Amino acid sequence: MTNTKRSVAGTAPHLGTRALNRATLDRQLLLRPARISAAAAVEHLVGLQAQNVKPPYYALAARLDGFAPEALSRLMADREVVRIVTMRSTIHTHTADDCLTLRPLVQPARDRELTQFRKGLAGVDLDRLAALARDLVETEPRTMKQLREALLREWPDADPQALAVAARCRLPLVQVTPRGLWGRSGQVSLTTAEHWLGRPAGPAAPPDAVVLRYLAAFGPASVRDMQTWAGLTRLRDAFERLRPRLVTFRDDNGVELFDLPDAPRPDPDTPAPPRFLPEFDNLLLSHADRTRVVPPEHRGRSWQGNFAYCTLLVDGYLAGLWRLEEHALVIEPFGRLTRAQREEITAEGERMLRVMHPETSYDIRFGVVRS
């Protein structure tokens, strides 16, 4: 367990950046391969960022012992996990149970998102739109283009894009298979979560319960950290209700951090092996203060405009980018690597390739260091 010291900013013990790094990596199943199922991992991590099809598969390959892409693909085919817009208005892969309870939890954020399209929805009855859209997608899955065209016939003066956004915000729309299956392709076709899963949505997950799950997967964390992850506001009350059940710390800036009393907080010197993460991995997106994983000098280097790169962790921190070319895994570190680090990265790259592409031969090469 981490040695702590009293913070000058308060009476709570201090947790430095490296201690936070190791604690978060442990919760994220990135310190050592976890011997749990793909379904259990998706549940523990409260979903996987899934803006593209492949990232959830690579995310689990970095975290699980014995993972095979077919395991997640089978869960999706069997409708035990689904792709749906939830946290931060982005697509996540969630378990069916989480889909039916977390989507209602973030409905206030979807309502706020919809206000940005108010001008394009002038004169549109949103309740009627939701009912019509539900009937359309439950009759048969529809693409966004098909949904826009059908809604535009009812409201020809409205903005077509705003009509489709309104349907997505008002309804829990999931992407149906074959979209999302490993080794398969398919356009985005949508139906409601209730129709796809064959059962009604549950009540919204209680905020207190979700706080506990967030801390188990991303803690220790501040209120702002969780609000960043969820895309929600006004979560302070849930943390305050839970305060008697939690422990608190202060980070290097004096910010109060909450945590589960028995959650792992490894020694800051615990080794952290290299890890190849996909673009949009939640490890890099789920805290207001990301310095626990992203060194200040590398802030913004995993993005260019709206494009996100696949990222490399070295000693637990963002340290480079990677990509697959036709016959090579190309690794581009941000700084100089020791011989030992290069050997460890190469070994982890070979392991990742065996898991994700066992029938393809790739060379591993280090590219030009990015400035």
Coordinates of C-alpha atoms in Angstrom, one line a residue:
M1 CA 0.0 0.0 0.0
T2 CA 1.1 3.6 -0.7
N3 CA 2.9 5.5 2.0
T4 CA 1.0 8.8 2.6
K5 CA 1.9 12.0 4.2
R6 CA -0.3 14.8 5.6
S7 CA -1.1 17.5 3.1
V8 CA -0.4 21.1 3.9
A9 CA -3.7 21.9 2.2
G10 CA -5.8 19.9 4.6
T11 CA -5.9 17.0 7.1
A12 CA -6.4 14.4 4.4
P13 CA -3.3 12.3 3.4
H14 CA -1.5 13.3 0.3
L15 CA -1.4 11.2 -2.8
G16 CA 1.2 12.3 -5.4
T17 CA 0.9 11.9 -9.1
R18 CA 2.8 8.6 -9.3
A19 CA 0.7 7.1 -6.5
L20 CA -2.5 8.1 -8.4
N21 CA -1.0 6.7 -11.6
R22 CA -0.4 3.2 -10.0
A23 CA -3.8 3.2 -8.3
T24 CA -5.6 4.1 -11.5
L25 CA -3.7 1.6 -13.6
D26 CA -4.6 -1.1 -11.0
R27 CA -8.3 -0.3 -11.2
Q28 CA -8.0 -0.2 -15.0
L29 CA -6.5 -3.7 -15.1
L30 CA -3.3 -2.4 -16.7
L31 CA -0.7 -3.2 -14.0
R32 CA -1.0 -7.0 -14.7
P33 CA -3.3 -9.0 -17.0
A34 CA -6.6 -9.7 -15.3
R35 CA -8.0 -13.2 -15.2
I36 CA -11.6 -12.3 -15.7
S37 CA -14.0 -12.7 -18.6
A38 CA -14.6 -10.0 -21.2
A39 CA -18.1 -9.5 -19.9
A40 CA -16.8 -9.0 -16.3
A41 CA -14.2 -6.5 -17.6
V42 CA -16.8 -4.5 -19.5
E43 CA -18.9 -4.4 -16.4
H44 CA -16.1 -3.5 -14.0
L45 CA -14.8 -0.7 -16.3
V46 CA -18.4 0.7 -16.6
G47 CA -18.2 0.4 -20.4
L48 CA -15.5 0.8 -23.0
Q49 CA -15.1 3.9 -25.2
A50 CA -16.3 2.8 -28.7
Q51 CA -16.3 5.7 -31.1
N52 CA -14.8 3.3 -33.6
V53 CA -15.4 -0.5 -33.9
K54 CA -12.0 -1.8 -33.0
P55 CA -11.0 0.1 -29.8
P56 CA -13.0 -2.0 -27.4
Y57 CA -11.2 -5.1 -28.6
Y58 CA -7.7 -3.6 -28.3
A59 CA -8.7 -2.1 -24.9
L60 CA -9.5 -5.6 -23.6
A61 CA -6.4 -7.1 -25.2
A62 CA -4.3 -4.7 -23.1
R63 CA -6.1 -5.7 -19.9
L64 CA -7.1 -9.4 -19.9
D65 CA -5.2 -12.6 -19.6
G66 CA -6.2 -15.0 -22.4
F67 CA -8.5 -12.6 -24.2
A68 CA -9.5 -13.4 -27.8
P69 CA -11.4 -10.9 -29.9
E70 CA -14.1 -13.5 -30.6
A71 CA -15.1 -13.4 -26.9
L72 CA -16.3 -9.8 -27.1
S73 CA -17.7 -10.3 -30.6
R74 CA -19.8 -13.3 -29.3
L75 CA -21.1 -11.2 -26.4
M76 CA -22.2 -8.6 -28.9
A77 CA -23.8 -11.1 -31.3
D78 CA -25.7 -12.6 -28.3
R79 CA -26.8 -9.1 -27.3
E80 CA -25.1 -9.3 -23.9
V81 CA -23.2 -6.1 -24.7
V82 CA -24.3 -3.3 -27.0
R83 CA -23.0 -0.1 -28.6
I84 CA -24.9 3.0 -27.4
V85 CA -24.3 6.7 -26.8
T86 CA -23.9 7.3 -23.0
M87 CA -21.0 9.0 -21.2
R88 CA -19.9 12.3 -22.6
S89 CA -22.3 11.9 -25.5
T90 CA -20.0 9.3 -27.0
I91 CA -20.5 5.7 -28.1
H92 CA -19.6 3.1 -25.4
T93 CA -19.8 -0.6 -25.4
H94 CA -21.8 -1.5 -22.3
T95 CA -23.3 -4.7 -20.8
A96 CA -27.0 -5.0 -21.5
D97 CA -27.8 -4.3 -17.9
D98 CA -25.7 -1.1 -17.8
C99 CA -27.2 0.0 -21.1
L100 CA -30.7 -0.1 -19.7
T101 CA -29.8 1.9 -16.5
L102 CA -26.9 4.1 -17.4
R103 CA -28.6 5.6 -20.5
P104 CA -31.4 6.9 -18.3
L105 CA -28.9 8.3 -15.8
V106 CA -27.3 10.5 -18.5
Q107 CA -30.6 11.7 -20.0
P108 CA -30.2 15.2 -18.5
A109 CA -27.0 15.6 -20.5
R110 CA -28.8 14.4 -23.7
D111 CA -31.5 17.0 -23.0
R112 CA -28.8 19.7 -22.6
E113 CA -27.2 18.6 -25.9
L114 CA -30.6 19.0 -27.6
T115 CA -30.9 22.6 -26.7
Q116 CA -28.0 23.4 -29.0
F117 CA -30.2 22.4 -31.9
R118 CA -33.2 24.5 -30.8
K119 CA -33.2 26.7 -33.9
G120 CA -33.3 23.8 -36.3
L121 CA -36.2 22.2 -34.4
A122 CA -38.5 25.2 -34.4
G123 CA -42.1 24.0 -34.5
V124 CA -41.2 20.4 -33.9
D125 CA -43.1 18.5 -31.2
L126 CA -40.4 16.5 -29.6
D127 CA -42.7 14.1 -27.9
R128 CA -44.3 13.3 -31.2
L129 CA -40.9 13.0 -32.9
A130 CA -39.7 10.5 -30.2
A131 CA -42.9 8.4 -30.7
L132 CA -42.5 8.4 -34.5
A133 CA -38.8 7.7 -34.4
R134 CA -39.4 4.8 -32.0
D135 CA -42.0 3.3 -34.3
L136 CA -39.7 3.6 -37.2
V137 CA -36.7 2.0 -35.7
E138 CA -38.6 -0.7 -33.9
T139 CA -40.4 -1.7 -37.2
E140 CA -36.9 -2.2 -38.6
P141 CA -33.4 -0.9 -37.8
R142 CA -32.7 2.4 -39.6
T143 CA -29.6 4.2 -40.6
M144 CA -29.3 7.9 -39.5
K145 CA -29.9 8.9 -43.1
Q146 CA -33.1 6.8 -43.3
L147 CA -34.3 8.3 -40.0
R148 CA -33.6 11.8 -41.1
E149 CA -35.5 11.3 -44.4
A150 CA -38.5 9.8 -42.6
L151 CA -38.6 12.6 -40.0
L152 CA -38.1 15.3 -42.6
R153 CA -41.3 14.2 -44.3
E154 CA -43.2 15.1 -41.1
W155 CA -41.3 18.4 -40.6
P156 CA -40.0 19.6 -44.0
D157 CA -39.0 23.0 -42.6
A158 CA -36.8 21.6 -39.9
D159 CA -33.0 21.0 -40.1
P160 CA -32.5 17.3 -41.1
Q161 CA -29.5 16.9 -38.9
A162 CA -31.3 18.4 -35.9
L163 CA -34.1 15.9 -36.4
A164 CA -31.8 13.0 -36.2
V165 CA -30.0 14.3 -33.2
A166 CA -33.3 14.8 -31.5
A167 CA -34.2 11.2 -32.1
R168 CA -30.8 10.1 -30.7
C169 CA -31.1 12.3 -27.6
R170 CA -34.7 11.4 -26.8
L171 CA -34.4 7.6 -27.4
P172 CA -31.8 5.0 -26.2
L173 CA -30.7 4.0 -29.7
V174 CA -28.3 1.1 -30.0
Q175 CA -26.2 0.0 -33.0
V176 CA -27.4 -3.4 -34.2
T177 CA -25.0 -6.1 -35.4
P178 CA -23.2 -6.9 -37.6
R179 CA -21.8 -3.4 -36.7
G180 CA -19.3 -3.9 -34.0
L181 CA -18.5 -7.6 -34.6
W182 CA -14.9 -8.6 -35.0
G183 CA -13.9 -9.2 -38.6
R184 CA -17.2 -8.1 -39.9
S185 CA -18.4 -4.9 -41.4
G186 CA -21.7 -3.1 -41.4
Q187 CA -23.2 0.3 -41.5
V188 CA -24.6 1.9 -38.4
S189 CA -28.2 0.8 -38.1
L190 CA -30.2 1.7 -35.1
T191 CA -33.1 0.5 -33.0
T192 CA -34.1 1.1 -29.4
A193 CA -32.3 -0.7 -26.5
E194 CA -35.6 -2.1 -25.2
H195 CA -36.5 -3.6 -28.6
W196 CA -33.0 -5.0 -29.2
L197 CA -32.6 -6.5 -25.8
G198 CA -36.2 -7.6 -25.4
R199 CA -36.9 -6.0 -22.1
P200 CA -37.8 -2.6 -20.8
A201 CA -35.3 0.0 -19.6
G202 CA -34.8 0.0 -15.8
P203 CA -35.0 3.1 -13.7
A204 CA -31.9 5.3 -13.9
A205 CA -29.0 3.9 -12.0
P206 CA -28.8 5.7 -8.6
P207 CA -26.0 8.3 -8.7
D208 CA -24.5 7.0 -5.5
A209 CA -24.1 3.5 -6.9
V210 CA -22.5 4.8 -10.0
V211 CA -20.0 6.9 -7.9
L212 CA -18.9 3.8 -6.2
R213 CA -18.4 2.0 -9.5
Y214 CA -16.5 4.9 -11.0
L215 CA -14.2 5.0 -8.0
A216 CA -13.6 1.2 -8.3
A217 CA -12.6 1.6 -11.9
F218 CA -11.0 5.1 -12.0
G219 CA -10.3 6.2 -8.5
P220 CA -9.1 7.9 -6.4
A221 CA -10.9 10.8 -8.0
S222 CA -12.4 14.2 -7.4
V223 CA -16.0 15.2 -8.0
R224 CA -14.9 17.1 -11.2
D225 CA -13.1 13.9 -12.4
M226 CA -16.3 11.9 -12.3
Q227 CA -18.3 14.7 -13.8
T228 CA -15.8 14.8 -16.7
W229 CA -16.1 11.0 -17.2
A230 CA -19.9 11.0 -17.0
G231 CA -20.6 14.3 -18.9
L232 CA -22.9 15.2 -16.0
T233 CA -23.0 18.0 -13.5
R234 CA -24.2 18.4 -9.9
L235 CA -22.7 15.1 -8.6
R236 CA -21.3 16.8 -5.4
D237 CA -24.4 15.8 -3.5
A238 CA -23.8 12.1 -4.2
F239 CA -20.2 12.3 -3.0
E240 CA -21.3 14.1 0.2
R241 CA -23.9 11.4 0.9
L242 CA -21.3 8.8 0.5
R243 CA -18.6 10.6 2.4
P244 CA -19.0 8.5 5.6
R245 CA -18.3 5.4 3.6
L246 CA -15.3 6.8 1.7
V247 CA -11.8 7.9 2.5
T248 CA -10.3 11.1 1.2
F249 CA -6.9 12.3 0.0
R250 CA -5.4 15.5 -1.4
D251 CA -3.5 15.6 -4.6
D252 CA -0.4 17.7 -5.4
N253 CA -2.7 20.7 -6.0
G254 CA -4.7 20.3 -2.8
V255 CA -7.7 18.9 -4.6
E256 CA -9.9 16.6 -2.5
L257 CA -10.0 13.0 -3.8
F258 CA -12.5 10.4 -2.8
D259 CA -11.9 6.6 -2.8
L260 CA -13.2 3.3 -1.6
P261 CA -11.6 2.3 1.7
D262 CA -10.5 -1.1 0.6
A263 CA -9.6 -0.2 -3.0
P264 CA -6.0 -1.0 -4.2
R265 CA -3.5 1.9 -3.9
P266 CA -0.2 0.2 -4.8
D267 CA 3.2 1.5 -3.9
P268 CA 4.2 4.2 -6.4
D269 CA 7.3 2.2 -7.2
T270 CA 5.2 -0.8 -8.4
P271 CA 6.4 -1.7 -11.9
A272 CA 4.1 -0.8 -14.7
P273 CA 4.7 -2.8 -18.0
P274 CA 4.3 -1.1 -21.4
R275 CA 0.7 -1.2 -22.7
F276 CA -0.6 -0.6 -26.2
L277 CA -4.0 1.2 -25.9
P278 CA -6.5 2.0 -28.7
E279 CA -7.6 5.5 -29.6
F280 CA -10.2 6.9 -27.3
D281 CA -9.2 4.7 -24.4
N282 CA -11.1 5.7 -21.3
L283 CA -7.9 5.8 -19.3
L284 CA -7.0 9.0 -21.0
L285 CA -10.5 10.6 -21.0
S286 CA -12.0 10.0 -17.6
H287 CA -10.5 12.6 -15.3
A288 CA -10.6 16.4 -15.2
D289 CA -6.9 16.4 -14.3
R290 CA -5.2 13.8 -16.5
T291 CA -1.7 14.3 -15.3
R292 CA -1.9 11.0 -13.4
V293 CA -1.5 9.4 -16.9
V294 CA -0.6 12.2 -19.3
P295 CA 2.6 14.1 -18.4
P296 CA 2.1 17.9 -18.9
E297 CA 4.7 18.0 -21.7
H298 CA 2.7 15.4 -23.7
R299 CA -0.7 17.0 -23.3
G300 CA -2.6 17.1 -26.6
R301 CA -0.1 14.8 -28.4
S302 CA -2.6 11.9 -28.7
W303 CA -4.9 14.0 -30.8
Q304 CA -4.8 16.0 -34.0
G305 CA -8.0 17.9 -34.7
N306 CA -10.8 15.3 -34.3
F307 CA -8.5 12.4 -34.9
A308 CA -7.2 10.3 -32.0
Y309 CA -4.1 8.2 -32.2
C310 CA -3.5 4.8 -30.6
T311 CA -1.3 5.4 -27.6
L312 CA 1.6 3.7 -25.8
L313 CA 2.1 3.6 -22.1
V314 CA 5.7 3.3 -20.7
D315 CA 6.1 3.1 -16.9
G316 CA 2.4 3.9 -16.7
Y317 CA 2.4 7.2 -18.5
L318 CA 1.6 8.3 -22.1
A319 CA 4.9 8.0 -23.8
G320 CA 4.2 7.6 -27.5
L321 CA 1.9 6.5 -30.4
W322 CA 1.6 3.4 -32.4
R323 CA -0.1 2.2 -35.6
L324 CA -0.5 -0.9 -37.7
E325 CA 0.7 -0.6 -41.3
E326 CA 0.3 -3.4 -43.9
H327 CA 3.2 -5.4 -42.6
A328 CA 4.5 -3.5 -39.5
L329 CA 3.6 -2.4 -36.0
V330 CA 5.1 1.1 -36.0
I331 CA 6.0 2.6 -32.6
E332 CA 6.7 6.3 -32.3
P333 CA 8.0 7.3 -28.8
F334 CA 7.9 10.9 -27.6
G335 CA 11.4 10.6 -26.1
R336 CA 14.5 8.4 -25.9
L337 CA 14.0 4.9 -24.6
T338 CA 16.5 2.8 -22.8
R339 CA 17.5 -0.6 -24.3
A340 CA 15.5 -2.3 -21.6
Q341 CA 12.4 -0.2 -22.3
R342 CA 12.6 -1.0 -26.0
E343 CA 12.9 -4.7 -25.3
E344 CA 9.8 -4.6 -23.0
I345 CA 7.8 -2.6 -25.5
T346 CA 8.8 -5.0 -28.3
A347 CA 7.7 -8.0 -26.1
E348 CA 4.4 -6.4 -25.3
G349 CA 3.9 -5.5 -29.0
E350 CA 4.5 -9.1 -29.9
R351 CA 2.0 -10.3 -27.3
M352 CA -0.6 -7.8 -28.5
L353 CA -0.2 -9.0 -32.1
R354 CA -0.5 -12.6 -31.1
V355 CA -3.8 -11.8 -29.4
M356 CA -5.3 -9.5 -32.0
H357 CA -3.8 -10.8 -35.3
P358 CA -2.6 -14.4 -34.8
E359 CA -2.7 -15.2 -38.5
T360 CA -0.8 -12.2 -39.7
S361 CA 2.9 -11.6 -39.6
Y362 CA 4.1 -8.1 -38.6
D363 CA 7.5 -6.6 -38.2
I364 CA 8.0 -4.3 -35.2
R365 CA 9.9 -1.1 -35.9
F366 CA 10.4 2.1 -34.0
G367 CA 9.6 5.3 -36.0
V368 CA 11.0 8.8 -35.8
V369 CA 10.7 10.3 -32.4
R370 CA 8.0 13.0 -32.6
S371 CA 9.1 16.5 -31.4

